[in-house]
Amino acid sequence: MEDFRRTYLRLCKEGGVDPQESVLAQLQETRRAAAGSRLDLRGHSLSVDTCAVLGRVLHKDTLFTELALSDCMLTEEGAKLLLNGLCANTTVKVLDLKGNNLRSTGAEALGKLLVRNKTLCRLVLEWNALGMWEEAFSVFCEGLATNACLTQLDLRNNQINHQGASELCLALKRNSTLQELDVRWNNIGLLGGRSFLEALQQNRTLTHLEMAGNNIPSDTLKALEQAMDHNSDRQSTVRESRSRTQVLSKEIQILKEEKGRQVWSCWELEFSSMTTSIHVGQLQEALNERKSVVNSLTAKFQMTEAALAMSEQKNHNLGELLTRVKTEKDEQRERQSRERKKEQEDSALREGKLLREITSMSETNVQLKNKLEKMESRCKSQQDQIFELKQELTNSTAELKLRLAQAEERLEMEKKRSKQSLEDMNNLRQKEVDHVNRHLEESERALQDRILKLEGQRIQLEEELSRAKAACVTERAQAEEEQGKVRVQVRLEEQQRVSGLEEKLRGLRQSRDESQSHCSQQKQTIAELQARSGQQSIETDGLRRRIEELQQELSGKDQEKVAEVSRVRVELQEQMGHLQAERTAQGGLKEKIAALEREMKVLASNHREATLDKESEISSLFEKLRLREAEIQRMREDEAQRASFLQNAILTYVQGSPLHYSPKK
């Protein structure tokens, strides 16, 4: 870390540049924190001179493996100098350039970096503008295509359209090391998604792809996910096959070593047998030479015979071992052949599966191509509709504003009407309730009056009945007194008044019967009045039930009114939601129009700059042409003068020469 700081200060001094205090402070902090392999300059605004010096320092640096330069407000020239310095770096593996607004020059410098650098593994380019210039982005994609070490690339929010996506997909078709790619929140669209699908048919190494926020249909995203799953499955199968091949190669190597050991042991046994045979020959020669000393060497001869028997036994054992080794070799060969057959069968099954997958993928490709053609036709029709909608956008906005105003007025009117209707319904309900209550009170009062009258009549009838009974009793008493008197007189006038008394008795009996019949009639009227009172109570109960039913109907009507008002409110809220969605859609269209206008302004400014450059070049060419014409004119005048001088000299020479004959002579 101290060497890096010293080199930075030395190069600043050599270049006549003041070292940036924020960079020195950050280097000091990393030295204190013992960060080691990470240089963190996030959030520090780096000048062009500082970028140039850092590029020269990082050109030969071997300390840092991670470089964080996010939100450093790098200029195009500064980014170019810094990235040119990193081209020859051999230690930096992670480079973070988030939020530096890199454009055309930065994209070209990044393309050169990817071509020359051989150690960079992760590159973060979030929140830049690499996709605004197609030529520069194509240079970047060309560098990505030739790169053989980058595994992770982050291109979020880089304004990449479908053309930039096609360039990126061409690079992916040629790249064989990139594993993770993040292109979220760009403007790739449907055509870009299709180009990614085409690229993934050839790319087998990309296993993680993020495509959210690019206006890509869901079926295309699902197809991309399936392609990612296929790639991950392929990678897993490749890793498994590699591990299996390594294990098998190790086993084969072990078997080869064991076979070598066994062969070496066999060779040692054969060599020992050869040495024993040579020794036997020597002994035979000794026996032939020393026949005279046979008696003395018999014991030795017997010993040699025993040794020979032992060697023969050893040879026999070695032969058995050789046969066993051969049988084991044959068994191992059979095992290897079986394993090879199994591997061939597995490979054939895998090839069949892959062929079936390829056929299914080809069928899906054909279907997708058909869908692509249909979608292209739909896209063309949608583009035409978009042009028509752009023309109708202003009219629709005005109509929507008028509709909004009308809907608000209708909402207010409906609110007022609903309030008025609720008030009217409440008033009507209150009036009906009051009317029913008054009617019930009046009916109850009338019934109570009738009941009181009937009770009064009943009391009067009871009083009359009691009076009639008292009169009957008094009449009976008077009659008995009269009978007593009459008995006294009857005796005298029995024959004269018997008939009169009988008549009176008859009249009394008739009056008694009449009073009894009148009492029975009064009882009947009382029973009728009680029945009427019961009917009146039943009618009052029916009226109460009717009042309750009317109250329930009123509450049901109130609930219906509330439900209708809530339904109207929900409809109005839905209309407001639709209008809000239309507003948001209009806002999105306005944003797109603003973005297109900004792009048109940028293109117009670039066109103006290009036209100004062309005009300046044309003016310079006209000036050069004018100078050339003036020079040619001057050269012509010089040549004319020279020709005139030469002509005059020739004339003078001809006139003054002796070969000239005058006409006088």
XYZ file of C-alpha atoms in Angstrom:
665
model
C 0.000 0.000 0.000
C 2.835 2.393 0.846
C 4.567 1.553 -2.447
C 1.348 2.361 -4.338
C 1.071 5.707 -2.530
C 4.715 6.564 -3.225
C 4.338 5.631 -6.883
C 1.216 7.806 -7.114
C 3.018 10.805 -5.546
C 6.080 10.280 -7.756
C 4.055 10.146 -10.969
C 2.065 13.229 -9.901
C 5.356 15.065 -9.348
C 6.765 13.894 -12.680
C 3.644 14.934 -14.553
C 3.383 18.284 -12.757
C -0.023 17.371 -11.309
C -1.188 18.221 -7.812
C -2.107 14.983 -5.989
C -5.778 14.830 -5.110
C -6.307 15.060 -1.355
C -9.355 12.771 -1.291
C -7.393 9.997 -3.040
C -4.481 10.349 -0.605
C -6.872 10.293 2.356
C -8.558 7.153 1.035
C -5.191 5.451 0.496
C -4.221 6.370 4.048
C -7.478 4.914 5.393
C -7.035 1.667 3.453
C -3.479 1.382 4.792
C -4.719 1.872 8.371
C -7.625 -0.524 7.902
C -5.317 -3.087 6.264
C -7.866 -3.514 3.417
C -5.219 -5.306 1.396
C -6.538 -6.194 -2.034
C -9.393 -3.639 -2.372
C -9.057 -0.018 -3.537
C -12.277 1.825 -2.644
C -12.682 5.280 -4.254
C -16.495 5.353 -4.330
C -18.061 8.798 -4.261
C -14.785 10.681 -4.907
C -14.921 12.972 -7.939
C -11.749 12.160 -9.882
C -10.267 14.718 -12.277
C -8.749 13.908 -15.655
C -5.169 14.325 -14.380
C -5.878 12.064 -11.410
C -7.373 9.437 -13.725
C -4.285 9.616 -15.956
C -1.926 9.151 -12.984
C -4.046 6.306 -11.539
C -4.039 4.606 -14.934
C -0.224 4.771 -15.043
C 0.005 3.435 -11.482
C -2.442 0.596 -12.093
C -0.635 -0.298 -15.322
C 2.071 -2.134 -13.344
C 0.303 -2.618 -10.013
C 0.238 -6.122 -8.475
C -1.465 -5.321 -5.149
C -5.161 -4.688 -5.723
C -7.587 -7.369 -6.979
C -10.758 -5.272 -6.622
C -11.257 -1.674 -7.785
C -14.396 0.278 -6.729
C -14.962 3.503 -8.743
C -18.728 3.919 -8.488
C -20.226 7.454 -8.503
C -16.862 9.112 -9.225
C -18.220 11.539 -11.886
C -15.643 10.341 -14.422
C -15.375 12.316 -17.633
C -15.030 10.592 -20.973
C -11.332 11.442 -21.226
C -10.633 10.454 -17.623
C -12.404 7.103 -18.027
C -10.461 6.457 -21.240
C -7.086 7.141 -19.556
C -7.963 5.022 -16.526
C -9.227 2.063 -18.588
C -6.214 2.231 -20.911
C -4.031 1.870 -17.825
C -5.995 -1.179 -16.696
C -5.530 -2.938 -20.064
C -2.144 -4.372 -19.056
C -3.039 -4.994 -15.386
C -2.740 -8.633 -14.279
C -4.240 -8.587 -10.766
C -7.559 -6.677 -10.837
C -10.423 -9.186 -11.021
C -13.394 -7.000 -9.986
C -14.076 -3.542 -11.493
C -17.029 -1.391 -10.325
C -17.903 1.629 -12.552
C -21.487 2.160 -11.375
C -23.140 5.569 -11.898
C -20.415 7.323 -13.951
C -22.584 8.148 -17.006
C -20.129 6.508 -19.429
C -21.024 7.135 -23.059
C -19.403 6.580 -26.452
C -15.725 7.057 -25.526
C -16.164 5.058 -22.337
C -17.835 2.207 -24.249
C -14.969 2.084 -26.755
C -12.409 2.100 -23.928
C -14.265 -0.727 -22.181
C -14.234 -2.724 -25.432
C -10.452 -2.313 -25.697
C -10.113 -3.308 -22.020
C -12.073 -6.519 -22.595
C -9.902 -7.340 -25.612
C -6.534 -6.773 -23.886
C -7.144 -7.637 -20.222
C -6.841 -11.341 -19.324
C -7.676 -11.367 -15.590
C -10.918 -9.366 -15.125
C -13.728 -11.653 -13.897
C -16.502 -9.281 -12.755
C -17.510 -5.939 -14.339
C -20.251 -3.667 -12.901
C -21.570 -0.973 -15.312
C -24.910 -0.091 -13.710
C -26.417 3.403 -14.242
C -24.418 4.396 -17.316
C -25.430 5.280 -20.876
C -23.513 2.782 -22.994
C -26.476 1.923 -25.212
C -27.147 5.463 -26.505
C -24.429 5.304 -29.187
C -24.729 2.218 -31.374
C -21.219 2.284 -32.902
C -19.495 2.608 -29.519
C -21.697 -0.104 -28.018
C -20.887 -2.393 -30.956
C -17.154 -1.884 -30.132
C -17.923 -2.857 -26.519
C -19.822 -5.965 -27.684
C -16.940 -6.922 -29.987
C -14.582 -6.786 -26.989
C -17.004 -8.932 -24.983
C -17.138 -11.480 -27.817
C -13.352 -11.919 -27.843
C -12.955 -11.900 -24.042
C -12.091 -15.242 -22.435
C -12.024 -14.480 -18.697
C -15.103 -12.377 -17.764
C -17.784 -14.398 -15.914
C -20.108 -11.687 -14.464
C -21.396 -8.564 -16.251
C -23.868 -5.977 -14.875
C -25.515 -3.696 -17.521
C -28.555 -2.413 -15.599
C -30.015 0.980 -16.586
C -27.783 1.581 -19.621
C -30.489 2.688 -22.136
C -29.951 -0.407 -24.314
C -32.588 -0.724 -27.060
C -33.402 -3.711 -29.266
C -30.520 -2.882 -31.673
C -28.020 -2.830 -28.806
C -29.543 -6.084 -27.570
C -28.959 -7.666 -30.993
C -25.292 -6.557 -30.869
C -24.985 -7.991 -27.357
C -26.531 -11.271 -28.509
C -24.045 -11.521 -31.387
C -21.306 -11.187 -28.778
C -22.925 -13.873 -26.608
C -22.967 -16.272 -29.560
C -19.168 -15.998 -29.731
C -18.428 -15.731 -26.007
C -17.838 -18.985 -24.112
C -16.948 -17.829 -20.566
C -19.690 -15.424 -19.406
C -21.963 -17.078 -16.816
C -24.036 -14.227 -15.294
C -25.553 -11.277 -17.180
C -27.847 -8.578 -15.729
C -29.638 -6.314 -18.256
C -32.594 -5.175 -16.123
C -34.349 -1.819 -16.604
C -33.372 -1.137 -20.214
C -35.448 -0.729 -23.401
C -34.812 -4.139 -24.982
C -38.440 -4.913 -25.869
C -39.882 -7.844 -27.805
C -37.292 -7.908 -30.619
C -34.430 -7.845 -28.122
C -35.978 -10.751 -26.204
C -36.197 -12.761 -29.431
C -32.556 -12.016 -30.255
C -31.616 -13.248 -26.758
C -33.532 -16.472 -27.427
C -31.624 -16.936 -30.693
C -28.309 -16.282 -28.918
C -29.057 -18.818 -26.171
C -29.514 -21.507 -28.822
C -25.748 -21.275 -29.450
C -24.445 -20.067 -26.080
C -24.033 -22.959 -23.619
C -22.229 -21.229 -20.730
C -24.658 -18.468 -19.671
C -26.574 -19.838 -16.653
C -27.985 -16.705 -14.999
C -29.813 -13.956 -16.949
C -31.854 -11.083 -15.437
C -34.315 -9.410 -17.884
C -36.893 -7.615 -15.685
C -38.142 -4.132 -16.622
C -37.563 -4.412 -20.393
C -41.172 -4.629 -21.710
C -40.619 -8.266 -22.722
C -43.718 -10.554 -22.922
C -44.159 -13.253 -20.324
C -43.915 -16.131 -22.822
C -40.526 -14.864 -24.021
C -39.339 -14.572 -20.410
C -40.490 -18.145 -19.755
C -38.625 -19.345 -22.839
C -35.490 -17.548 -21.619
C -35.851 -19.173 -18.198
C -36.171 -22.584 -19.855
C -33.027 -21.885 -21.897
C -31.222 -20.906 -18.666
C -32.385 -24.143 -17.048
C -31.109 -26.125 -20.042
C -27.739 -24.379 -19.820
C -27.487 -25.016 -16.078
C -28.402 -28.688 -16.648
C -25.763 -28.917 -19.361
C -23.163 -27.357 -17.067
C -24.063 -29.783 -14.279
C -23.867 -32.765 -16.665
C -20.524 -31.513 -18.008
C -19.194 -31.147 -14.464
C -20.437 -34.616 -13.552
C -18.912 -36.117 -16.704
C -15.623 -34.352 -15.982
C -15.581 -35.639 -12.420
C -16.425 -39.143 -13.651
C -13.708 -39.011 -16.318
C -11.217 -37.856 -13.690
C -12.218 -40.698 -11.357
C -12.029 -43.216 -14.216
C -8.673 -41.867 -15.376
C -7.350 -42.195 -11.815
C -8.638 -45.767 -11.594
C -7.117 -46.599 -14.987
C -3.791 -45.121 -13.877
C -3.898 -47.202 -10.678
C -4.657 -50.330 -12.723
C -1.799 -49.531 -15.079
C 0.581 -49.122 -12.138
C -0.564 -52.441 -10.653
C -0.125 -54.151 -14.035
C 3.366 -52.656 -14.321
C 4.252 -53.950 -10.872
C 2.939 -57.401 -11.732
C 4.850 -57.452 -15.034
C 7.984 -56.283 -13.234
C 7.607 -59.086 -10.676
C 7.173 -61.577 -13.534
C 10.312 -60.248 -15.196
C 12.212 -60.625 -11.905
C 10.994 -64.221 -11.574
C 12.039 -65.018 -15.158
C 15.446 -63.414 -14.537
C 15.914 -65.518 -11.394
C 14.962 -68.651 -13.387
C 17.496 -67.680 -16.068
C 20.203 -67.235 -13.451
C 19.361 -70.639 -11.966
C 19.606 -72.280 -15.415
C 23.014 -70.641 -15.973
C 24.137 -71.921 -12.596
C 22.992 -75.469 -13.528
C 25.024 -75.269 -16.747
C 28.101 -74.208 -14.819
C 27.602 -77.114 -12.436
C 27.252 -79.527 -15.343
C 30.492 -78.177 -16.829
C 32.140 -78.570 -13.439
C 30.861 -82.126 -13.247
C 32.196 -82.888 -16.750
C 35.552 -81.363 -15.884
C 35.793 -83.015 -12.503
C 34.682 -86.534 -13.098
C 37.646 -87.639 -11.116
C 36.331 -86.042 -7.992
C 32.774 -87.378 -8.273
C 32.921 -89.126 -4.961
C 33.926 -85.967 -3.135
C 31.309 -83.877 -4.837
C 28.313 -86.232 -4.507
C 27.064 -84.382 -1.483
C 27.401 -81.127 -3.361
C 25.618 -82.711 -6.340
C 22.763 -83.835 -4.141
C 22.536 -80.299 -2.760
C 22.409 -78.878 -6.273
C 19.731 -81.426 -7.215
C 17.686 -80.306 -4.212
C 18.229 -76.671 -5.269
C 17.143 -77.603 -8.755
C 14.001 -79.242 -7.385
C 13.297 -76.136 -5.361
C 13.885 -73.947 -8.440
C 11.584 -76.180 -10.485
C 8.981 -75.889 -7.756
C 9.472 -72.113 -7.846
C 9.167 -72.138 -11.633
C 5.969 -74.162 -11.323
C 4.639 -71.705 -8.750
C 5.655 -68.781 -10.971
C 3.822 -70.395 -13.891
C 0.735 -70.692 -11.746
C 1.128 -67.047 -10.733
C 1.498 -66.093 -14.403
C -1.688 -67.985 -15.270
C -3.473 -66.290 -12.377
C -2.185 -62.897 -13.515
C -3.345 -63.646 -17.052
C -6.777 -64.691 -15.800
C -6.953 -61.527 -13.669
C -5.930 -59.466 -16.708
C -8.628 -61.158 -18.755
C -11.166 -60.502 -16.011
C -10.074 -56.867 -15.783
C -10.325 -56.545 -19.559
C -13.811 -58.040 -19.445
C -14.754 -55.643 -16.651
C -13.345 -52.700 -18.591
C -15.161 -53.833 -21.719
C -18.386 -54.142 -19.702
C -17.863 -50.696 -18.198
C -17.118 -49.321 -21.649
C -20.283 -50.958 -22.986
C -22.252 -49.489 -20.094
C -20.701 -46.071 -20.736
C -21.447 -46.428 -24.450
C -25.042 -47.398 -23.648
C -25.331 -44.457 -21.216
C -23.814 -42.154 -23.818
C -26.207 -43.563 -26.435
C -29.144 -42.964 -24.075
C -27.875 -39.459 -23.381
C -27.410 -38.838 -27.089
C -30.955 -40.112 -27.696
C -32.260 -37.794 -24.970
C -30.257 -34.914 -26.421
C -31.525 -35.723 -29.909
C -35.105 -35.818 -28.609
C -34.478 -32.522 -26.825
C -32.943 -31.121 -30.010
C -35.963 -32.258 -32.047
C -38.325 -30.788 -29.464
C -36.269 -27.621 -29.406
C -36.309 -27.495 -33.209
C -40.091 -27.913 -33.148
C -40.336 -25.208 -30.515
C -37.995 -23.090 -32.641
C -40.287 -23.562 -35.623
C -43.267 -22.675 -33.464
C -41.393 -19.702 -32.044
C -40.437 -18.618 -35.550
C -44.072 -18.797 -36.567
C -45.000 -16.904 -33.441
C -42.201 -14.450 -34.233
C -43.601 -13.853 -37.708
C -47.062 -13.400 -36.240
C -45.719 -11.119 -33.545
C -43.749 -9.133 -36.149
C -46.921 -8.633 -38.134
C -48.677 -7.684 -34.924
C -45.785 -5.403 -34.057
C -46.103 -3.694 -37.424
C -49.811 -3.281 -36.936
C -49.193 -2.070 -33.387
C -46.623 0.414 -34.668
C -49.191 1.714 -37.113
C -51.672 1.882 -34.269
C -49.065 3.679 -32.158
C -48.624 6.282 -34.872
C -52.389 6.675 -35.038
C -52.598 6.804 -31.259
C -49.914 9.482 -31.141
C -52.062 11.530 -33.469
C -55.130 10.858 -31.382
C -53.292 11.414 -28.102
C -53.891 15.151 -27.976
C -57.581 14.706 -28.795
C -57.907 11.940 -26.221
C -56.197 14.046 -23.540
C -58.629 16.898 -24.197
C -61.562 14.492 -24.223
C -60.323 12.856 -21.046
C -60.012 16.225 -19.353
C -63.561 17.070 -20.411
C -64.703 13.635 -19.252
C -62.930 14.162 -15.961
C -64.652 17.488 -15.488
C -68.000 15.991 -16.489
C -67.436 12.975 -14.264
C -66.568 15.231 -11.329
C -69.686 17.294 -11.994
C -71.744 14.104 -12.285
C -70.174 12.835 -9.087
C -71.091 16.007 -7.268
C -74.605 15.930 -8.733
C -74.998 12.262 -7.795
C -73.749 13.035 -4.304
C -76.261 15.878 -3.995
C -79.030 13.705 -5.450
C -78.160 10.816 -3.148
C -78.123 13.145 -0.147
C -81.447 14.699 -1.211
C -82.977 11.276 -1.877
C -81.754 10.039 1.492
C -83.218 13.084 3.204
C -86.496 12.660 1.297
C -86.636 8.977 2.152
C -85.925 9.740 5.791
C -88.639 12.411 5.805
C -91.118 10.087 4.077
C -90.295 7.288 6.434
C -90.673 9.612 9.421
C -93.990 10.887 8.065
C -95.273 7.377 7.422
C -94.176 6.282 10.889
C -95.851 9.317 12.451
C -98.996 8.712 10.391
C -99.117 5.039 11.354
C -98.432 5.906 14.988
C -101.204 8.501 14.937
C -103.551 6.046 13.257
C -102.704 3.398 15.827
C -103.132 5.844 18.672
C -106.489 6.965 17.294
C -107.605 3.359 16.767
C -106.427 2.456 20.263
C -108.251 5.453 21.660
C -111.423 4.549 19.746
C -111.193 0.955 20.882
C -110.562 2.056 24.452
C -113.570 4.386 24.240
C -115.696 1.558 22.827
C -114.449 -0.776 25.548
C -115.276 1.843 28.193
C -118.712 2.373 26.675
C -119.326 -1.382 26.564
C -118.182 -1.692 30.161
C -120.501 1.172 31.104
C -123.372 -0.555 29.286
C -122.476 -3.813 30.998
C -122.485 -2.046 34.376
C -125.825 -0.387 33.574
C -127.259 -3.749 32.517
C -125.978 -5.356 35.698
C -127.522 -2.506 37.712
C -130.791 -2.919 35.839
C -130.635 -6.682 36.444
C -130.003 -6.116 40.162
C -132.856 -3.617 40.198
C -135.084 -6.117 38.444
C -134.112 -8.795 40.975
C -134.800 -6.358 43.850
C -138.144 -5.459 42.285
C -138.878 -9.155 41.921
C -137.986 -9.702 45.577
C -140.109 -6.764 46.679
C -142.882 -7.913 44.405
C -142.620 -11.386 45.892
C -142.699 -9.937 49.385
C -145.660 -7.764 48.477
C -147.219 -10.745 46.787
C -146.766 -12.855 49.907
C -148.210 -10.077 52.041
C -151.040 -9.769 49.626
C -151.374 -13.528 49.637
C -151.587 -13.432 53.398
C -154.155 -10.739 53.190
C -155.796 -12.467 50.347
C -155.804 -15.721 52.193
C -157.729 -13.970 54.870
C -159.887 -12.443 52.255
C -159.721 -15.514 50.049
C -161.455 -17.382 52.495
C -164.101 -14.846 52.010
C -163.598 -14.213 48.357
C -161.895 -17.441 47.225
C -164.179 -18.069 44.514
C -164.289 -14.398 43.360
C -160.544 -13.572 43.125
C -158.982 -16.936 42.281
C -159.175 -16.101 38.685
C -157.659 -12.606 39.234
C -154.765 -14.011 41.264
C -154.050 -16.567 38.669
C -153.993 -13.849 36.082
C -151.599 -11.767 38.187
C -149.392 -14.813 38.718
C -149.351 -15.352 35.018
C -148.359 -11.742 34.408
C -145.630 -11.941 37.041
C -144.342 -15.118 35.453
C -144.370 -13.443 32.062
C -142.527 -10.411 33.478
C -140.022 -12.744 35.126
C -139.484 -14.599 31.865
C -139.095 -11.317 30.039
C -136.533 -10.107 32.587
C -134.635 -13.398 32.296
C -134.703 -13.203 28.485
C -133.541 -9.540 28.713
C -130.674 -10.667 31.005
C -129.702 -13.419 28.556
C -129.787 -10.860 25.741
C -127.543 -8.536 27.793
C -125.133 -11.458 28.405
C -125.065 -12.210 24.683
C -124.312 -8.561 23.898
C -121.527 -8.618 26.529
C -120.049 -11.775 24.916
C -120.327 -10.156 21.510
C -118.592 -7.045 22.854
C -115.846 -9.209 24.381
C -115.427 -11.018 21.041
C -115.301 -7.651 19.286
C -112.706 -6.461 21.824
C -110.693 -9.680 21.094
C -111.004 -9.001 17.375
C -109.923 -5.422 17.993
C -106.881 -6.668 19.959
C -106.131 -9.086 17.091
C -106.499 -6.194 14.653
C -104.154 -4.093 16.835
C -101.626 -6.951 16.817
C -101.970 -7.204 13.019
C -101.537 -3.443 12.750
C -98.429 -3.653 14.944
C -97.066 -6.462 12.756
C -97.891 -4.364 9.716
C -96.020 -1.451 11.280
C -93.040 -3.729 11.920
C -93.216 -5.007 8.329
C -93.375 -1.436 7.069
C -90.382 -0.569 9.246
C -88.511 -3.591 7.844
C -89.455 -2.549 4.316
C -88.232 0.942 5.075
C -84.944 -0.447 6.452
C -84.648 -2.703 3.369
C -85.288 0.297 1.151
C -82.683 2.218 3.148
C -80.226 -0.638 2.685
C -81.049 -0.780 -1.027
C -80.485 2.949 -1.255
C -77.185 2.611 0.638
C -76.172 -0.329 -1.598
C -77.127 1.643 -4.684
C -75.190 4.651 -3.420
C -72.189 2.411 -2.614
C -72.494 0.815 -6.067
C -72.576 4.242 -7.648
C -69.560 5.183 -5.561
C -67.735 2.005 -6.596
C -68.581 2.693 -10.246
C -67.353 6.236 -9.853
C -64.196 4.971 -8.136
C -63.684 2.475 -10.987
C -64.165 5.270 -13.493
C -61.713 7.359 -11.511
C -59.283 4.373 -11.459
C -59.657 3.959 -15.216
C -59.101 7.643 -15.666
C -56.098 7.484 -13.342
C -54.722 4.502 -15.299
C -55.264 6.441 -18.499
C -53.478 9.375 -16.879
C -50.560 7.134 -15.912
C -50.518 5.668 -19.427
C -50.525 9.200 -20.791
C -47.730 10.034 -18.368
C -45.746 7.018 -19.610
C -46.401 8.066 -23.194
C -45.374 11.609 -22.315
C -42.197 10.271 -20.718
C -41.504 8.172 -23.802
C -42.199 11.195 -26.007
C -39.906 13.283 -23.810
C -37.204 10.595 -24.043
C -37.652 10.488 -27.823
C -37.488 14.270 -27.927
C -34.325 14.193 -25.845
C -32.874 11.593 -28.197
C -33.945 13.730 -31.147
C -32.306 16.744 -29.513
C -29.129 14.746 -28.909
C -29.200 13.486 -32.491
C -29.924 17.003 -33.727
C -27.041 18.386 -31.661
C -24.769 15.639 -32.966
C -26.006 16.348 -36.486
C -25.374 20.054 -35.984
C -21.892 19.337 -34.656
C -21.227 16.983 -37.551
C -22.566 19.513 -40.051
C -20.466 22.258 -38.431
C -17.414 19.999 -38.618
C -18.213 19.162 -42.239
C -18.727 22.847 -43.049
C -15.450 23.735 -41.359
C -13.748 20.954 -43.318
C -15.403 22.136 -46.523
C -14.334 25.727 -45.832
C -10.774 24.557 -45.112
C -10.832 22.511 -48.321
C -12.132 25.528 -50.239
C -9.338 27.616 -48.718
C -6.775 24.977 -49.680
C -8.281 24.820 -53.176
C -8.090 28.585 -53.451
C -4.468 28.550 -52.345
C -3.705 25.750 -54.821
C -5.399 27.681 -57.598
C -3.426 30.824 -56.683
C -0.224 28.767 -56.619
C -1.095 27.227 -59.993
C -1.843 30.679 -61.377
C 1.467 31.949 -60.028
C 3.273 28.932 -61.517
C 1.542 29.561 -64.847
C 2.641 33.179 -64.756
C 6.193 32.089 -63.915
C 6.134 29.589 -66.753
C 4.807 32.260 -69.127
C 7.535 34.615 -68.020
C 10.127 31.902 -68.420
C 8.746 31.040 -71.856
C 8.834 34.682 -72.878
C 12.378 35.032 -71.549
C 13.416 31.877 -73.387
C 11.753 33.052 -76.574
C 13.481 36.414 -76.340
C 16.805 34.699 -75.659
C 16.322 32.363 -78.592
C 15.419 35.281 -80.862
C 18.423 37.278 -79.741
C 20.627 34.230 -80.147
C 19.231 33.518 -83.603
C 19.586 37.112 -84.674
C 23.182 37.394 -83.411
C 24.440 34.020 -84.679
C 26.789 33.794 -87.843
C 24.533 31.231 -89.448
C 21.897 33.843 -89.956
C 21.787 34.989 -93.617
C 20.316 38.344 -94.326
C 18.294 38.929 -97.522
C 20.769 41.596 -98.763
C 23.528 39.126 -99.216
